[in-house]
PDB file of C-alpha atoms and ligand atoms in Angstrom:
ATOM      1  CA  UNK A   1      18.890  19.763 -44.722  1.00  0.00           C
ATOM      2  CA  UNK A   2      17.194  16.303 -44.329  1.00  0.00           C
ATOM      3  CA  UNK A   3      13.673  16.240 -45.076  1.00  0.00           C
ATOM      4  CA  UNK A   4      11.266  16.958 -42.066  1.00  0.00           C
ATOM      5  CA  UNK A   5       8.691  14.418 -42.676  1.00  0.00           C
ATOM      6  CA  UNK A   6      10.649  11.033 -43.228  1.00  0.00           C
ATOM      7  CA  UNK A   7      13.780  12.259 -42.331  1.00  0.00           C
ATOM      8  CA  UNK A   8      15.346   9.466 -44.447  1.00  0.00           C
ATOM      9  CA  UNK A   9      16.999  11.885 -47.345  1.00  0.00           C
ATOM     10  CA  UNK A  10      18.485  15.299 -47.570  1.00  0.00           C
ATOM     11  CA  UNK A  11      16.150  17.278 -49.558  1.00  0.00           C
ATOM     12  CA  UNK A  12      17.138  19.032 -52.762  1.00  0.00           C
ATOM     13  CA  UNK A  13      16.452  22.079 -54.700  1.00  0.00           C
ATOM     14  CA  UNK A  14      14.401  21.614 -57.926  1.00  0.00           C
ATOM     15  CA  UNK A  15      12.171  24.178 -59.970  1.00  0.00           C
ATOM     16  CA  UNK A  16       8.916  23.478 -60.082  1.00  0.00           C
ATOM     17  CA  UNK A  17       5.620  24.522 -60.461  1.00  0.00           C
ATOM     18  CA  UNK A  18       3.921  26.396 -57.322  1.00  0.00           C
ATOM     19  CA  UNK A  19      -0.036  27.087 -56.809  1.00  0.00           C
ATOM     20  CA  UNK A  20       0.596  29.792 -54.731  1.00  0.00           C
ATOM     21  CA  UNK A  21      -2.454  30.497 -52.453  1.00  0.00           C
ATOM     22  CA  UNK A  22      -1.210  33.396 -49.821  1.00  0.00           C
ATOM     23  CA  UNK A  23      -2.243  36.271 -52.498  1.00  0.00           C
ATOM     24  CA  UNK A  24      -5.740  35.249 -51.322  1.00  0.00           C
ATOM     25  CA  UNK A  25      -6.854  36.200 -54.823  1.00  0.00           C
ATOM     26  CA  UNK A  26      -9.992  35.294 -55.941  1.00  0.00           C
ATOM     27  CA  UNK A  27      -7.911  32.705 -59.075  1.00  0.00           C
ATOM     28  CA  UNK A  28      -5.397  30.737 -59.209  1.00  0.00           C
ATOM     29  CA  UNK A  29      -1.600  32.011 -58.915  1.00  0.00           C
ATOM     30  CA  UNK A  30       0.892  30.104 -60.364  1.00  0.00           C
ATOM     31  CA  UNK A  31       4.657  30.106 -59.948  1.00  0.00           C
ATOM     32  CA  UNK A  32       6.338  28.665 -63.264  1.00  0.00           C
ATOM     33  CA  UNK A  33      10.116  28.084 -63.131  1.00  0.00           C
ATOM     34  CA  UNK A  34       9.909  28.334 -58.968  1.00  0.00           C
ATOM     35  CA  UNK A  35      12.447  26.575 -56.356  1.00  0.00           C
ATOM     36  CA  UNK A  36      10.907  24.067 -54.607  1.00  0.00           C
ATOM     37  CA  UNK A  37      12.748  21.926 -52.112  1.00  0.00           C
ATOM     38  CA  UNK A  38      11.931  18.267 -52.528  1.00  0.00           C
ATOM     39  CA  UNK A  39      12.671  15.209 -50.674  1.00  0.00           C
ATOM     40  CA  UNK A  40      13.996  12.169 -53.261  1.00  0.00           C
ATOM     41  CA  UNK A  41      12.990   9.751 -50.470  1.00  0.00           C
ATOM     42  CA  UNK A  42       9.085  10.326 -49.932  1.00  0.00           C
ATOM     43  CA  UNK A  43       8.380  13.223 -52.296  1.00  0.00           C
ATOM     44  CA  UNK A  44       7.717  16.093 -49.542  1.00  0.00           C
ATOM     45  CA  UNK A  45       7.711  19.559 -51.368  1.00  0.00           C
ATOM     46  CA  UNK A  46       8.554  22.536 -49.400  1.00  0.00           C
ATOM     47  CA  UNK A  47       7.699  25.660 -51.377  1.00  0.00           C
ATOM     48  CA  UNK A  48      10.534  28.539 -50.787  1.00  0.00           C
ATOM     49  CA  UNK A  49       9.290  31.432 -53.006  1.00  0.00           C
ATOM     50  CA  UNK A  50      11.967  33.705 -53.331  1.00  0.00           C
ATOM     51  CA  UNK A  51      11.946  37.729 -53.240  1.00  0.00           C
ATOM     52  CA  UNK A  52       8.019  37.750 -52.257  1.00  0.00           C
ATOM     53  CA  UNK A  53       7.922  41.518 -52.137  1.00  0.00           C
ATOM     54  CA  UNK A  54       9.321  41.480 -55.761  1.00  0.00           C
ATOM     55  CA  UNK A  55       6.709  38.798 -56.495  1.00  0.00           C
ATOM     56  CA  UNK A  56       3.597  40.444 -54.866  1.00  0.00           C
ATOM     57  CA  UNK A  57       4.982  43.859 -56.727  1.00  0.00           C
ATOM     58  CA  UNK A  58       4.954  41.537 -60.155  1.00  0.00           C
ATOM     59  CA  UNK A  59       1.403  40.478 -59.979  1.00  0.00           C
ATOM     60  CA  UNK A  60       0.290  44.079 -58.309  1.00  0.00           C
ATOM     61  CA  UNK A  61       1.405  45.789 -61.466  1.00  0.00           C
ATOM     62  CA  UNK A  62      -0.051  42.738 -63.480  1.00  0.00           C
ATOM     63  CA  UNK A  63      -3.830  43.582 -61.823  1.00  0.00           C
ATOM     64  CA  UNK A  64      -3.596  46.890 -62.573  1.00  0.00           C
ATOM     65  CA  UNK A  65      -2.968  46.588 -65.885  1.00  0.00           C
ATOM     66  CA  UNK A  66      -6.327  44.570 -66.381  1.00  0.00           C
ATOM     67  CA  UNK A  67      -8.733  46.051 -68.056  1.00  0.00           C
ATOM     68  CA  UNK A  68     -12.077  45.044 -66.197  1.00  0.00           C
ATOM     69  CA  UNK A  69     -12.957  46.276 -62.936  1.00  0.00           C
ATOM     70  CA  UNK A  70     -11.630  45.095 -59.975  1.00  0.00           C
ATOM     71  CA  UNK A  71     -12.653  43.032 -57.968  1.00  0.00           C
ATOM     72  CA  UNK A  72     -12.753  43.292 -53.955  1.00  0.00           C
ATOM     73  CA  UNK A  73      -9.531  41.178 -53.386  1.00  0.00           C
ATOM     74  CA  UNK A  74      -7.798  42.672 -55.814  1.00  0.00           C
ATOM     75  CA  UNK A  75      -8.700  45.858 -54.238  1.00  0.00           C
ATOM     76  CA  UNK A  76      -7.456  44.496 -50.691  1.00  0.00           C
ATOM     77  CA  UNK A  77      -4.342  42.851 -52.391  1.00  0.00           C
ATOM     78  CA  UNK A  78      -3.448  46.113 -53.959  1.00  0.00           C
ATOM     79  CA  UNK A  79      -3.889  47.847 -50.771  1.00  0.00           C
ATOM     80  CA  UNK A  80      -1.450  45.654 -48.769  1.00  0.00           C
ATOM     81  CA  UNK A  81       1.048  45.866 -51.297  1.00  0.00           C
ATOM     82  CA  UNK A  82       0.802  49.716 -50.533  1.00  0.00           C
ATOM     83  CA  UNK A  83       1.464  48.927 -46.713  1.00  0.00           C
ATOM     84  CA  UNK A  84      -1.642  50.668 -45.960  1.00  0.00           C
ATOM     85  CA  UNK A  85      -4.820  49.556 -43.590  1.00  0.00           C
ATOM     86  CA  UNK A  86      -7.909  49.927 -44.582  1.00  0.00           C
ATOM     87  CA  UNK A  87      -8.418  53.280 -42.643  1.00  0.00           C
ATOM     88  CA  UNK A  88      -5.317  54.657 -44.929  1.00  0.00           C
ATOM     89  CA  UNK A  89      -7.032  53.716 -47.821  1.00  0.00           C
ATOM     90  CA  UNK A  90     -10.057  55.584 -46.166  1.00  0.00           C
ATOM     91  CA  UNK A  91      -8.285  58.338 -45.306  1.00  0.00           C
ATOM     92  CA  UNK A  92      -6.454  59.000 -48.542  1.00  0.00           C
ATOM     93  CA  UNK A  93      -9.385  58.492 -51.060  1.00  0.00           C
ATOM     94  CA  UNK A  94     -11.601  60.740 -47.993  1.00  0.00           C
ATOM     95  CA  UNK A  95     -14.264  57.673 -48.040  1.00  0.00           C
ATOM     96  CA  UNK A  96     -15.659  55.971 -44.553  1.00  0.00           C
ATOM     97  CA  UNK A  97     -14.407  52.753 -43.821  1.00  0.00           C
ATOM     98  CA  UNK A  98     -17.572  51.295 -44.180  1.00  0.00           C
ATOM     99  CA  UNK A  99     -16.928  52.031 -47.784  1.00  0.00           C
ATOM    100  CA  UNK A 100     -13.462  49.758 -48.110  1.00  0.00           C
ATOM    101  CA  UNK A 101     -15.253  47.340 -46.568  1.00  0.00           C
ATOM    102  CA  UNK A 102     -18.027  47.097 -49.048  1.00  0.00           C
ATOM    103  CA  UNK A 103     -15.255  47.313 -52.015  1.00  0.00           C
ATOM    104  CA  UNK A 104     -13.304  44.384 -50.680  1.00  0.00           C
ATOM    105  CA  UNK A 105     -16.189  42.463 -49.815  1.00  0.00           C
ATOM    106  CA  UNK A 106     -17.564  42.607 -53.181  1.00  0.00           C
ATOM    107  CA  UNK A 107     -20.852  44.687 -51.677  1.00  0.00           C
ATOM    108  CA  UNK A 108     -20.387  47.608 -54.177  1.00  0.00           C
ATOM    109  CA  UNK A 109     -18.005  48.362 -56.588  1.00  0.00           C
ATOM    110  CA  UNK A 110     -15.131  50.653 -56.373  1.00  0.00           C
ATOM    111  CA  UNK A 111     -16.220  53.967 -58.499  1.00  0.00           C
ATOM    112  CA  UNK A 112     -14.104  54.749 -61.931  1.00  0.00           C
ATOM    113  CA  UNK A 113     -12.020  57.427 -60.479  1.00  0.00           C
ATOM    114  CA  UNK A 114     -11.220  55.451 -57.292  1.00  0.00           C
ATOM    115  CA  UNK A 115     -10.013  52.668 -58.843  1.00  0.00           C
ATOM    116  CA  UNK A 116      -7.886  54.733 -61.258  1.00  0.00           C
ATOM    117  CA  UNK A 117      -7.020  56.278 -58.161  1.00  0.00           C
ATOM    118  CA  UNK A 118      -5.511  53.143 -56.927  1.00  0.00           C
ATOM    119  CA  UNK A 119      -3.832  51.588 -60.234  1.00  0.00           C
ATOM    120  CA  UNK A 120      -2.378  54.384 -60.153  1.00  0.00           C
ATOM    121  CA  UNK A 121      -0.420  54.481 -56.544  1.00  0.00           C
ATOM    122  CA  UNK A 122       0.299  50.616 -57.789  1.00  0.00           C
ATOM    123  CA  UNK A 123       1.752  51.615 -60.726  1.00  0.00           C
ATOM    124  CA  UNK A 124       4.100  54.281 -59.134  1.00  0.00           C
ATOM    125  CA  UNK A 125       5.529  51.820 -56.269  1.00  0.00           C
ATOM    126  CA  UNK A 126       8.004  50.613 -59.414  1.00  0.00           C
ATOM    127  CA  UNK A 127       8.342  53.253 -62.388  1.00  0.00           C
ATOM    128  CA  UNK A 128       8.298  51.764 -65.356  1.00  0.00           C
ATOM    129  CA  UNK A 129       9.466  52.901 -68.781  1.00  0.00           C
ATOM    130  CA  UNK A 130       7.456  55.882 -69.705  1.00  0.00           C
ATOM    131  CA  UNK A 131       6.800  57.248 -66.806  1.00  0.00           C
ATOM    132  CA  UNK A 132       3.173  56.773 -65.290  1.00  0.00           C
ATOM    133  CA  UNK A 133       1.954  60.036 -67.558  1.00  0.00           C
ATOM    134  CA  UNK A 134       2.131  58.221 -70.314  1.00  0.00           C
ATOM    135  CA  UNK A 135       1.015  54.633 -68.947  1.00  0.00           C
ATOM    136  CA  UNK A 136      -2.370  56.543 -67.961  1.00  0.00           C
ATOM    137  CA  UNK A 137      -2.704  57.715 -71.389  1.00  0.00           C
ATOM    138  CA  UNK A 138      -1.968  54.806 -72.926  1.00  0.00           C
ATOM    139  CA  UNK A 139      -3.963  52.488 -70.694  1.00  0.00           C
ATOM    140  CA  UNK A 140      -6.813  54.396 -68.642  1.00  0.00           C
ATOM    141  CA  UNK A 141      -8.687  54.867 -71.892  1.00  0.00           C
ATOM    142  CA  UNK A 142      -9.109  51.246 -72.085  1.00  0.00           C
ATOM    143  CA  UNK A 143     -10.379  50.622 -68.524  1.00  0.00           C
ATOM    144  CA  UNK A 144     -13.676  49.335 -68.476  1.00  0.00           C
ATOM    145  CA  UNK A 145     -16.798  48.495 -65.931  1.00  0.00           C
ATOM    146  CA  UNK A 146     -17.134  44.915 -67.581  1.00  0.00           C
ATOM    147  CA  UNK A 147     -16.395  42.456 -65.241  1.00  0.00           C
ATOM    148  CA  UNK A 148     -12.224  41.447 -65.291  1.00  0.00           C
ATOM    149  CA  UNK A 149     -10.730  38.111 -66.013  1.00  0.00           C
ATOM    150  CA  UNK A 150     -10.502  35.897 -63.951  1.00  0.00           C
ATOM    151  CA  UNK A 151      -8.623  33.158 -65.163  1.00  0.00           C
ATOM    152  CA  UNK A 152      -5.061  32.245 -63.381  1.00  0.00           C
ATOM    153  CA  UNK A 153      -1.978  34.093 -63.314  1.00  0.00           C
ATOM    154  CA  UNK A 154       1.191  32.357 -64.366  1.00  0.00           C
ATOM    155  CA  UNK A 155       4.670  34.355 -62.837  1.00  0.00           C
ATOM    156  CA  UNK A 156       8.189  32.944 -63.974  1.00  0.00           C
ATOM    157  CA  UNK A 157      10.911  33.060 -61.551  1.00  0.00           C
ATOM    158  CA  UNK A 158      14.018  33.977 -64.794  1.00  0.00           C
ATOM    159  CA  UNK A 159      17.045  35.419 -64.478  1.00  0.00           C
ATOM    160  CA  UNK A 160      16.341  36.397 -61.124  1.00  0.00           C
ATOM    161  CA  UNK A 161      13.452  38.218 -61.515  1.00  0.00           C
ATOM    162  CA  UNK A 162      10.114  38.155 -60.906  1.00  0.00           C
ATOM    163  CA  UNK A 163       7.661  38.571 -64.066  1.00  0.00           C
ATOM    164  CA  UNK A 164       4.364  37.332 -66.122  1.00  0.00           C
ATOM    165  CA  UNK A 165       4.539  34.592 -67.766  1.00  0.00           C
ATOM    166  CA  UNK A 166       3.701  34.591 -71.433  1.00  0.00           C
TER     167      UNK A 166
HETATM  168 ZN1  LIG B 201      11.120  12.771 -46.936  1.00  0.00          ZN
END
């Protein structure tokens, strides 16, 4: 495929490193170990993430296992990956609308048993070793109102799969 910008070279696949910006979360996302497509004559990068619904199911799990609170676009990230509007989530935790509004928006903060509410429907989208019984036990306790981390996220692309890297 010859680059689109100079059109001079055929671009070619590389790994690379990828700030990946369409989570919309509130820190950075990065992509270690990524394909990139690169052009060897002027240096255009053309970001192909692979398997996004793999990757957006990576980092969903990754949030909820956080232990601060959540923060609005987490909330709203964690709700897309569910495939639900905001009136589903409204619906299903029998809250107005008005209320998901305010909990993405940062206005108020989700309650305790909401939010474990949610990890929890995150968490069961992929089961994981255990079972979710015993990843509530194990990690609920730990949950806490302090405000979460918000440093950046580094996923590997390894094997392929999808998963945090160390
Ligand atoms: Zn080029």
């Amino acid at each position: 495929m010859k680059c689109f910008r100079c059109k001079r070279a055929d671009m070619v696949t590389e790994v690379g490193m990828v700030d990946y910006t369409f989570s919309g979360l509130p820190y950075e996302v990065i992509l270690v170990n990524a394909p990139v497509q690169r052009c060897p004559s002027c240096g255009e990068q053309v970001d192909a993430v692979p398997r996004p619904d793999e990757l957006h199911r990576v980092l969903g799990l990754h949030i909820v296992e956080q232990a601060g609170r959540l923060v609005g676009a987490e909330v709203r990230f964690l709700r897309k990956l569910l495939n639900w509007s905001a009136k589903d989530l409204a619906n299903v935790f029998g809250v107005d609308a008005k209320t998901v509004s305010r909990w993405e928006n940062d206005k108020d903060p989700m309650g305790p048993v909401s939010e474990r509410l949610l990890r929890l429907l995150v968490r069961d989208l992929e089961p994981v070793d255990g079972g979710t019984a015993s990843w509530v036990m194990q990690s609920f306790p730990a949950l806490s109102q302090a405000q979460g981390r918000h440093g950046p996220i580094r996923l590997e692309a390894c094997d392929g799969r999808w998963s945090v890297a160390a």
